[in-house]
């Protein structure tokens, strides 16, 4: 009993620590359906078509000729949606069809410095072949002397991360809904021999309809069997990756277990404010479950968050079917879910219609030097397909 108390105390302390580290978000819990106007779930049914007769509104800089069909002149910058290690993601509007897109920008120099050239080219190549209802779609790419650009669907509902922080934890049914959609996205990726390698709530966006869209394929990798690279996000990394052993798709099922745990508990199971300690915790793999976890959730998580990969759920003879058939998912009709015919637990509040970005945090804007073509393009040869 006393052991249980201290576990709970430890859990609460970690939770507080985690919440403060993860900053922000003052809005009250939001898990009821919004009654906002029902726009079509996607405004982006057709690919944006550059039309020569329309004048760009953003910049008059000359356009670098690239393999991509677009240039910065085809888009008007609206605001920053998020920042990443090598650049930022902007909300942009096509000057041709007036539709909104997310434009992910990588600074070539930073990508090269961080030795991420291969990952960046992989991200473009992988996104170009993916078409799935729960995965963000990419429409095109281009580059200038300093940056490379990916044009993607704009997903208006913000990050699942923000929703989870506002709600602190998700009720079992809500966590199950998001987990089930993520599972279908991972199943699709694995069927194409792609390991995602960066599952976490920050990379799960919510569409206007409330369905998920997986984004950020910066660590995704096409592999026949095993790979080696150390990558991912500390709390979500599988022990075999930390141990620098060859690993396979099972790393995504480990992270899937961590994601479910975090949605139910509001904190990841091996959390520590020091990443090194987090790695140690992962390697030890001593996991404790808060008292409110349901029995079948504990059982499922015990199967997914399993150090020995040969016994990990999703990596056994029946593959993903073992997870889909687990009792925690017993109400899920997978075929219906894939068709998007299931009511979502939460519809993001998007008050001002198409192009609304109120679900995203504000970031300071800068003077962007996009579209520069008259400087030496030192690194362009490393990104031949953009
Ligand atoms: N298609 C999109 N629609 C709306 N917002 C997006 C989209 N893609 C990315 N974002 C926003 O931008 C943020 C950063 O995007 P992303 O994770 O792809 O960048 P990154 O540079 O790979 O980041 P990191 O280095 O942290 O992994 C996302 O967390 C999200 O808030």
Short mmCIF file of C-alpha atoms and ligand atoms in Angstrom, two decimals:
data_model
loop_
_atom_site.label_atom_id
_atom_site.label_comp_id
_atom_site.label_asym_id
_atom_site.label_seq_id
_atom_site.Cartn_x
_atom_site.Cartn_y
_atom_site.Cartn_z
CA UNK A 1 0.00 0.00 0.00
CA UNK A 2 2.73 2.46 1.03
CA UNK A 3 4.58 1.45 -2.07
CA UNK A 4 1.51 2.31 -4.13
CA UNK A 5 1.21 5.72 -2.43
CA UNK A 6 4.77 6.67 -3.17
CA UNK A 7 4.32 5.59 -6.75
CA UNK A 8 1.29 7.83 -7.04
CA UNK A 9 3.16 10.70 -5.41
CA UNK A 10 6.06 10.21 -7.71
CA UNK A 11 3.65 10.12 -10.60
CA UNK A 12 1.98 13.38 -9.53
CA UNK A 13 5.31 15.10 -9.07
CA UNK A 14 6.45 14.00 -12.50
CA UNK A 15 3.18 15.19 -13.92
CA UNK A 16 3.65 18.69 -12.43
CA UNK A 17 7.22 18.83 -13.61
CA UNK A 18 6.17 17.72 -17.06
CA UNK A 19 3.30 20.15 -17.27
CA UNK A 20 5.49 23.10 -16.37
CA UNK A 21 8.23 22.03 -18.78
CA UNK A 22 5.69 21.81 -21.50
CA UNK A 23 4.60 25.38 -20.94
CA UNK A 24 1.56 27.19 -22.19
CA UNK A 25 -2.06 26.57 -23.07
CA UNK A 26 -4.56 28.26 -20.86
CA UNK A 27 -7.78 27.22 -22.53
CA UNK A 28 -10.08 24.97 -20.49
CA UNK A 29 -10.48 21.26 -21.22
CA UNK A 30 -12.11 20.65 -24.55
CA UNK A 31 -13.47 17.29 -25.32
CA UNK A 32 -17.04 18.05 -26.26
CA UNK A 33 -18.00 18.31 -29.91
CA UNK A 34 -17.92 21.81 -31.24
CA UNK A 35 -21.06 23.16 -32.86
CA UNK A 36 -19.12 25.36 -35.24
CA UNK A 37 -20.08 25.54 -38.90
CA UNK A 38 -19.43 22.38 -40.80
CA UNK A 39 -17.10 23.15 -43.64
CA UNK A 40 -16.04 20.35 -45.96
CA UNK A 41 -13.24 18.39 -44.27
CA UNK A 42 -10.79 19.23 -46.98
CA UNK A 43 -10.48 22.35 -49.03
CA UNK A 44 -7.71 20.79 -51.01
CA UNK A 45 -9.30 18.28 -53.28
CA UNK A 46 -7.43 19.46 -56.34
CA UNK A 47 -3.74 20.04 -56.69
CA UNK A 48 -2.87 23.76 -56.88
CA UNK A 49 -2.30 24.65 -60.55
CA UNK A 50 0.18 27.41 -61.21
CA UNK A 51 -1.36 29.64 -63.89
CA UNK A 52 0.96 31.95 -65.73
CA UNK A 53 -1.56 34.78 -66.17
CA UNK A 54 -1.95 35.36 -62.41
CA UNK A 55 0.55 37.69 -60.74
CA UNK A 56 2.33 36.60 -57.56
CA UNK A 57 1.48 38.77 -54.60
CA UNK A 58 4.31 37.86 -52.25
CA UNK A 59 7.58 38.76 -53.92
CA UNK A 60 9.03 39.92 -57.21
CA UNK A 61 12.22 37.94 -56.84
CA UNK A 62 13.16 35.83 -59.85
CA UNK A 63 12.24 32.19 -59.68
CA UNK A 64 14.86 29.48 -59.62
CA UNK A 65 14.09 26.75 -62.08
CA UNK A 66 13.70 23.52 -60.13
CA UNK A 67 12.26 20.08 -60.68
CA UNK A 68 9.25 21.13 -58.63
CA UNK A 69 6.37 22.77 -60.44
CA UNK A 70 6.17 25.59 -57.92
CA UNK A 71 8.19 28.49 -56.66
CA UNK A 72 7.79 30.84 -53.72
CA UNK A 73 6.02 33.22 -56.10
CA UNK A 74 3.07 30.85 -56.22
CA UNK A 75 2.35 31.41 -52.52
CA UNK A 76 1.59 34.23 -50.17
CA UNK A 77 3.05 33.84 -46.66
CA UNK A 78 0.40 34.25 -43.97
CA UNK A 79 2.03 33.26 -40.66
CA UNK A 80 4.24 30.70 -38.93
CA UNK A 81 2.47 27.56 -37.72
CA UNK A 82 5.40 25.85 -36.09
CA UNK A 83 9.15 25.78 -35.91
CA UNK A 84 11.45 22.82 -36.22
CA UNK A 85 15.13 22.04 -36.05
CA UNK A 86 15.96 23.18 -39.59
CA UNK A 87 13.44 25.85 -40.42
CA UNK A 88 9.76 26.51 -39.93
CA UNK A 89 6.32 25.65 -41.20
CA UNK A 90 4.24 28.52 -42.62
CA UNK A 91 0.60 28.86 -43.42
CA UNK A 92 0.57 29.99 -47.04
CA UNK A 93 -2.09 30.74 -49.61
CA UNK A 94 -1.86 29.82 -53.26
CA UNK A 95 -2.02 32.96 -55.40
CA UNK A 96 -3.65 30.83 -58.10
CA UNK A 97 -6.49 28.96 -56.44
CA UNK A 98 -6.72 30.90 -53.16
CA UNK A 99 -6.39 27.74 -51.10
CA UNK A 100 -4.37 27.40 -47.94
CA UNK A 101 -1.40 25.08 -47.55
CA UNK A 102 1.32 24.37 -45.01
CA UNK A 103 4.78 25.15 -46.37
CA UNK A 104 7.62 23.44 -44.57
CA UNK A 105 10.94 25.19 -45.09
CA UNK A 106 14.37 23.72 -44.43
CA UNK A 107 17.48 25.87 -44.41
CA UNK A 108 19.96 23.93 -46.52
CA UNK A 109 22.97 24.98 -44.46
CA UNK A 110 21.37 23.83 -41.22
CA UNK A 111 20.32 20.51 -42.73
CA UNK A 112 23.87 19.88 -43.96
CA UNK A 113 25.42 20.95 -40.66
CA UNK A 114 23.17 18.57 -38.73
CA UNK A 115 23.95 15.75 -41.21
CA UNK A 116 20.27 15.43 -42.08
CA UNK A 117 20.58 15.53 -45.90
CA UNK A 118 19.57 11.90 -46.31
CA UNK A 119 16.63 12.23 -43.88
CA UNK A 120 15.39 15.34 -45.69
CA UNK A 121 15.55 13.67 -49.09
CA UNK A 122 13.85 10.60 -47.56
CA UNK A 123 11.06 12.81 -46.21
CA UNK A 124 10.36 14.22 -49.69
CA UNK A 125 10.55 10.84 -51.41
CA UNK A 126 8.37 9.08 -48.84
CA UNK A 127 5.72 11.81 -48.68
CA UNK A 128 5.49 11.82 -52.46
CA UNK A 129 4.22 8.23 -52.50
CA UNK A 130 1.87 8.30 -49.52
CA UNK A 131 -1.88 8.60 -49.85
CA UNK A 132 -3.86 7.75 -46.76
CA UNK A 133 -6.77 9.45 -44.98
CA UNK A 134 -4.77 9.75 -41.76
CA UNK A 135 -1.54 11.04 -43.28
CA UNK A 136 -0.81 14.62 -44.35
CA UNK A 137 -0.57 14.87 -48.09
CA UNK A 138 2.28 16.58 -49.91
CA UNK A 139 1.56 18.42 -53.15
CA UNK A 140 4.94 19.55 -54.37
CA UNK A 141 8.44 20.75 -53.57
CA UNK A 142 10.88 23.36 -54.78
CA UNK A 143 14.10 25.06 -53.69
CA UNK A 144 15.98 28.33 -53.92
CA UNK A 145 19.64 29.08 -53.16
CA UNK A 146 19.23 28.79 -49.41
CA UNK A 147 16.14 26.72 -48.63
CA UNK A 148 14.08 23.77 -49.70
CA UNK A 149 10.29 23.83 -49.52
CA UNK A 150 7.56 21.21 -49.11
CA UNK A 151 3.96 22.17 -49.87
CA UNK A 152 1.44 20.14 -47.87
CA UNK A 153 -2.21 20.13 -46.93
CA UNK A 154 -2.90 22.65 -44.20
CA UNK A 155 -4.34 20.78 -41.21
CA UNK A 156 -6.35 23.35 -39.32
CA UNK A 157 -7.09 21.72 -35.99
CA UNK A 158 -3.62 21.98 -34.46
CA UNK A 159 -1.57 19.34 -32.69
CA UNK A 160 -3.00 16.49 -30.63
CA UNK A 161 -0.27 17.54 -28.21
CA UNK A 162 -2.04 20.86 -27.52
CA UNK A 163 -5.38 19.15 -27.01
CA UNK A 164 -3.81 16.65 -24.64
CA UNK A 165 -2.07 19.35 -22.60
CA UNK A 166 -5.33 21.29 -22.29
CA UNK A 167 -7.26 18.18 -21.30
CA UNK A 168 -4.39 16.81 -19.18
CA UNK A 169 -5.47 13.23 -19.93
CA UNK A 170 -7.95 11.69 -22.35
CA UNK A 171 -10.80 9.44 -21.25
CA UNK A 172 -10.27 5.82 -22.25
CA UNK A 173 -12.66 6.06 -25.24
CA UNK A 174 -11.02 9.20 -26.61
CA UNK A 175 -7.52 7.77 -26.31
CA UNK A 176 -8.78 4.64 -28.04
CA UNK A 177 -10.19 6.64 -30.97
CA UNK A 178 -6.92 8.48 -31.62
CA UNK A 179 -4.86 5.33 -31.06
CA UNK A 180 -7.00 3.39 -33.54
CA UNK A 181 -6.52 6.01 -36.28
CA UNK A 182 -2.78 6.15 -35.59
CA UNK A 183 -2.66 2.35 -35.80
CA UNK A 184 -4.21 2.43 -39.28
CA UNK A 185 -1.67 5.03 -40.42
CA UNK A 186 1.22 2.94 -39.05
CA UNK A 187 -0.20 -0.23 -40.59
CA UNK A 188 -0.30 1.53 -43.97
CA UNK A 189 3.27 2.79 -43.62
CA UNK A 190 4.55 -0.63 -42.59
CA UNK A 191 2.76 -2.22 -45.55
CA UNK A 192 4.99 0.01 -47.68
CA UNK A 193 8.07 -1.00 -45.67
CA UNK A 194 8.29 2.44 -44.13
CA UNK A 195 9.20 2.85 -40.46
CA UNK A 196 7.88 6.14 -39.09
CA UNK A 197 10.29 6.47 -36.12
CA UNK A 198 8.93 9.70 -34.65
CA UNK A 199 5.51 8.96 -33.20
CA UNK A 200 4.49 11.52 -30.54
CA UNK A 201 1.47 13.80 -29.97
CA UNK A 202 3.30 16.78 -31.54
CA UNK A 203 3.34 14.96 -34.88
CA UNK A 204 -0.34 14.08 -34.87
CA UNK A 205 -2.46 16.90 -36.25
CA UNK A 206 -6.22 17.18 -36.12
CA UNK A 207 -8.21 17.91 -39.23
CA UNK A 208 -11.27 20.16 -39.09
CA UNK A 209 -13.40 17.01 -38.87
CA UNK A 210 -11.49 15.79 -35.80
CA UNK A 211 -9.76 12.93 -37.61
CA UNK A 212 -6.01 12.65 -37.26
CA UNK A 213 -3.30 13.43 -39.80
CA UNK A 214 0.18 12.14 -39.15
CA UNK A 215 2.81 14.71 -40.14
CA UNK A 216 6.60 15.13 -40.03
CA UNK A 217 8.22 12.32 -41.96
CA UNK A 218 11.70 13.67 -41.18
CA UNK A 219 12.74 10.36 -39.60
CA UNK A 220 10.69 8.02 -41.74
CA UNK A 221 12.75 5.38 -43.51
CA UNK A 222 12.07 2.81 -46.16
CA UNK A 223 13.71 -0.44 -45.08
CA UNK A 224 13.47 -4.05 -46.16
CA UNK A 225 14.25 -5.43 -42.73
CA UNK A 226 16.56 -3.73 -40.24
CA UNK A 227 18.20 -0.35 -39.83
CA UNK A 228 20.55 1.26 -37.32
CA UNK A 229 20.29 5.07 -37.12
CA UNK A 230 19.77 6.58 -33.67
CA UNK A 231 16.83 8.96 -34.04
CA UNK A 232 13.49 9.79 -32.48
CA UNK A 233 12.38 11.78 -29.45
CA UNK A 234 13.78 10.74 -26.02
CA UNK A 235 10.53 9.78 -24.26
CA UNK A 236 9.37 7.72 -27.25
CA UNK A 237 12.56 5.93 -28.32
CA UNK A 238 12.59 2.14 -28.15
CA UNK A 239 15.30 0.40 -26.06
CA UNK A 240 16.83 -1.35 -29.07
CA UNK A 241 17.42 2.07 -30.71
CA UNK A 242 19.13 3.37 -27.57
CA UNK A 243 21.23 0.20 -27.46
CA UNK A 244 22.35 0.94 -31.04
CA UNK A 245 21.24 -2.48 -32.17
CA UNK A 246 19.75 -3.10 -35.60
CA UNK A 247 16.01 -2.52 -35.35
CA UNK A 248 12.85 -2.89 -37.39
CA UNK A 249 9.23 -1.66 -37.61
CA UNK A 250 8.64 -2.87 -34.05
CA UNK A 251 10.10 0.45 -32.82
CA UNK A 252 6.87 2.11 -34.02
CA UNK A 253 4.78 -0.30 -31.92
CA UNK A 254 6.86 0.56 -28.86
CA UNK A 255 6.22 4.28 -29.49
CA UNK A 256 2.56 3.48 -30.11
CA UNK A 257 2.42 2.00 -26.59
CA UNK A 258 4.09 5.13 -25.18
CA UNK A 259 1.56 7.30 -27.01
CA UNK A 260 -1.41 5.40 -25.56
CA UNK A 261 0.13 5.57 -22.12
CA UNK A 262 0.68 9.33 -22.42
CA UNK A 263 -2.89 9.93 -23.63
CA UNK A 264 -4.29 8.01 -20.65
CA UNK A 265 -1.85 9.20 -17.99
CA UNK A 266 -0.90 12.69 -19.17
CA UNK A 267 2.77 11.76 -18.91
CA UNK A 268 5.07 9.30 -20.65
CA UNK A 269 6.03 6.19 -18.64
CA UNK A 270 9.80 6.75 -18.56
CA UNK A 271 9.78 10.52 -18.23
CA UNK A 272 12.63 12.35 -16.57
CA UNK A 273 13.63 15.98 -17.04
CA UNK A 274 17.07 14.71 -18.08
CA UNK A 275 17.03 12.82 -21.40
CA UNK A 276 19.93 10.64 -20.20
CA UNK A 277 17.85 9.51 -17.22
CA UNK A 278 14.92 8.93 -19.57
CA UNK A 279 17.13 6.63 -21.65
CA UNK A 280 18.18 4.80 -18.49
CA UNK A 281 14.53 4.37 -17.49
CA UNK A 282 13.67 3.05 -20.96
CA UNK A 283 16.56 0.62 -20.84
CA UNK A 284 15.43 -0.68 -17.44
CA UNK A 285 11.85 -0.79 -18.74
CA UNK A 286 10.28 -0.83 -15.28
CA UNK A 287 6.84 0.45 -15.96
CA UNK A 288 4.12 1.40 -13.49
CA UNK A 289 0.53 2.09 -14.38
CA UNK A 290 -1.69 4.67 -12.66
CA UNK A 291 -4.56 3.10 -10.73
CA UNK A 292 -7.24 4.44 -13.09
CA UNK A 293 -5.92 2.50 -16.12
CA UNK A 294 -8.34 -0.19 -17.22
CA UNK A 295 -7.18 -3.78 -17.04
CA UNK A 296 -7.25 -4.34 -20.80
CA UNK A 297 -5.29 -1.12 -21.40
CA UNK A 298 -2.60 -2.29 -18.97
CA UNK A 299 -2.47 -5.63 -20.73
CA UNK A 300 -2.16 -4.06 -24.18
CA UNK A 301 0.52 -1.63 -23.01
CA UNK A 302 2.41 -4.47 -21.35
CA UNK A 303 2.51 -6.16 -24.77
CA UNK A 304 3.57 -3.06 -26.70
CA UNK A 305 6.06 -1.55 -24.26
CA UNK A 306 8.07 -4.73 -24.12
CA UNK A 307 11.83 -4.55 -24.10
CA UNK A 308 12.36 -7.91 -25.76
CA UNK A 309 11.39 -7.17 -29.33
CA UNK A 310 10.76 -10.84 -30.09
CA UNK A 311 7.80 -10.75 -27.66
CA UNK A 312 6.54 -7.28 -28.56
CA UNK A 313 2.97 -7.04 -29.81
CA UNK A 314 2.89 -6.05 -33.48
CA UNK A 315 6.15 -7.91 -34.09
CA UNK A 316 4.81 -11.44 -33.60
CA UNK A 317 3.63 -13.89 -36.23
CA UNK A 318 0.25 -12.16 -36.74
CA UNK A 319 1.82 -8.71 -36.91
CA UNK A 320 -0.56 -5.79 -36.47
CA UNK A 321 -3.58 -8.11 -36.25
CA UNK A 322 -2.59 -9.00 -32.69
CA UNK A 323 -3.00 -5.34 -31.75
CA UNK A 324 -6.22 -4.84 -33.71
CA UNK A 325 -7.70 -7.96 -32.12
CA UNK A 326 -6.76 -6.95 -28.60
CA UNK A 327 -9.72 -6.52 -26.23
CA UNK A 328 -8.87 -2.84 -25.60
CA UNK A 329 -9.83 -2.25 -29.25
CA UNK A 330 -12.83 -4.59 -29.22
CA UNK A 331 -15.44 -1.91 -30.15
CA UNK A 332 -13.42 -0.64 -33.09
CA UNK A 333 -14.76 -1.56 -36.53
CA UNK A 334 -11.56 -1.06 -38.45
CA UNK A 335 -13.09 -0.90 -41.94
CA UNK A 336 -15.58 1.78 -40.87
CA UNK A 337 -12.89 3.75 -39.13
CA UNK A 338 -10.74 3.75 -42.25
CA UNK A 339 -13.63 5.17 -44.25
CA UNK A 340 -13.92 8.03 -41.76
CA UNK A 341 -17.50 7.00 -40.95
CA UNK A 342 -17.07 7.23 -37.20
CA UNK A 343 -18.01 10.30 -35.21
CA UNK A 344 -14.92 11.98 -33.85
CA UNK A 345 -14.69 12.73 -30.11
CA UNK A 346 -13.76 16.37 -30.62
CA UNK A 347 -14.05 18.85 -33.46
CA UNK A 348 -11.52 21.65 -33.27
CA UNK A 349 -13.03 25.06 -32.79
CA UNK A 350 -12.23 26.88 -36.03
CA UNK A 351 -14.25 30.09 -35.78
CA UNK A 352 -13.28 32.05 -38.86
CA UNK A 353 -13.57 29.43 -41.57
CA UNK A 354 -11.03 28.26 -44.11
CA UNK A 355 -7.45 29.34 -43.36
CA UNK A 356 -8.22 29.97 -39.68
CA UNK A 357 -5.08 29.33 -37.61
CA UNK A 358 -6.37 30.00 -34.12
CA UNK A 359 -5.48 26.47 -33.02
CA UNK A 360 -1.78 27.19 -33.51
CA UNK A 361 0.50 29.06 -31.16
CA UNK A 362 1.93 32.39 -32.27
CA UNK A 363 5.59 32.57 -33.28
CA UNK A 364 7.63 35.74 -33.85
CA UNK A 365 7.90 36.40 -37.56
CA UNK A 366 11.09 37.47 -39.32
CA UNK A 367 12.10 38.92 -42.65
CA UNK A 368 12.31 35.81 -44.75
CA UNK A 369 14.84 35.67 -47.53
CA UNK A 370 12.92 33.04 -49.49
CA UNK A 371 13.16 33.09 -53.26
CA UNK A 372 16.78 34.23 -53.48
CA UNK A 373 18.24 32.96 -56.71
CA UNK A 374 21.20 35.18 -57.47
CA UNK A 375 23.57 33.83 -54.81
CA UNK A 376 25.82 30.82 -54.99
CA UNK A 377 23.80 27.69 -54.29
CA UNK A 378 26.43 25.89 -52.24
CA UNK A 379 24.34 22.86 -51.29
CA UNK A 380 21.77 22.55 -54.06
CA UNK A 381 23.49 19.49 -55.52
CA UNK A 382 22.62 17.59 -52.32
CA UNK A 383 18.87 18.02 -52.94
CA UNK A 384 18.54 17.05 -56.62
CA UNK A 385 14.90 16.01 -56.44
CA UNK A 386 13.44 19.18 -54.95
N1 LIG B 1 0.50 20.17 -42.68
C1 LIG B 1 0.49 20.94 -41.59
N2 LIG B 1 -0.59 21.67 -41.28
C2 LIG B 1 -0.60 22.45 -40.18
N3 LIG B 1 0.45 22.57 -39.33
C3 LIG B 1 1.55 21.87 -39.60
C4 LIG B 1 1.64 21.03 -40.73
N4 LIG B 1 2.86 20.45 -40.73
C5 LIG B 1 3.49 20.91 -39.63
N5 LIG B 1 2.72 21.77 -38.95
C6 LIG B 1 3.06 22.48 -37.70
O1 LIG B 1 4.45 22.75 -37.69
C7 LIG B 1 5.09 22.03 -36.61
C8 LIG B 1 6.47 21.61 -37.05
O2 LIG B 1 6.32 20.71 -38.15
P1 LIG B 1 7.26 19.47 -38.32
O3 LIG B 1 7.19 18.64 -37.08
O4 LIG B 1 6.95 18.81 -39.61
O5 LIG B 1 8.65 20.21 -38.40
P2 LIG B 1 10.09 19.70 -38.02
O6 LIG B 1 11.02 20.75 -38.55
O7 LIG B 1 10.32 18.33 -38.52
O8 LIG B 1 10.03 19.72 -36.45
P3 LIG B 1 10.98 18.95 -35.44
O9 LIG B 1 12.37 19.38 -35.76
O10 LIG B 1 10.49 19.45 -34.09
O11 LIG B 1 10.72 17.50 -35.64
C9 LIG B 1 4.12 20.90 -36.29
O12 LIG B 1 4.28 20.42 -35.00
C10 LIG B 1 2.77 21.58 -36.51
O13 LIG B 1 2.42 22.38 -35.42
#
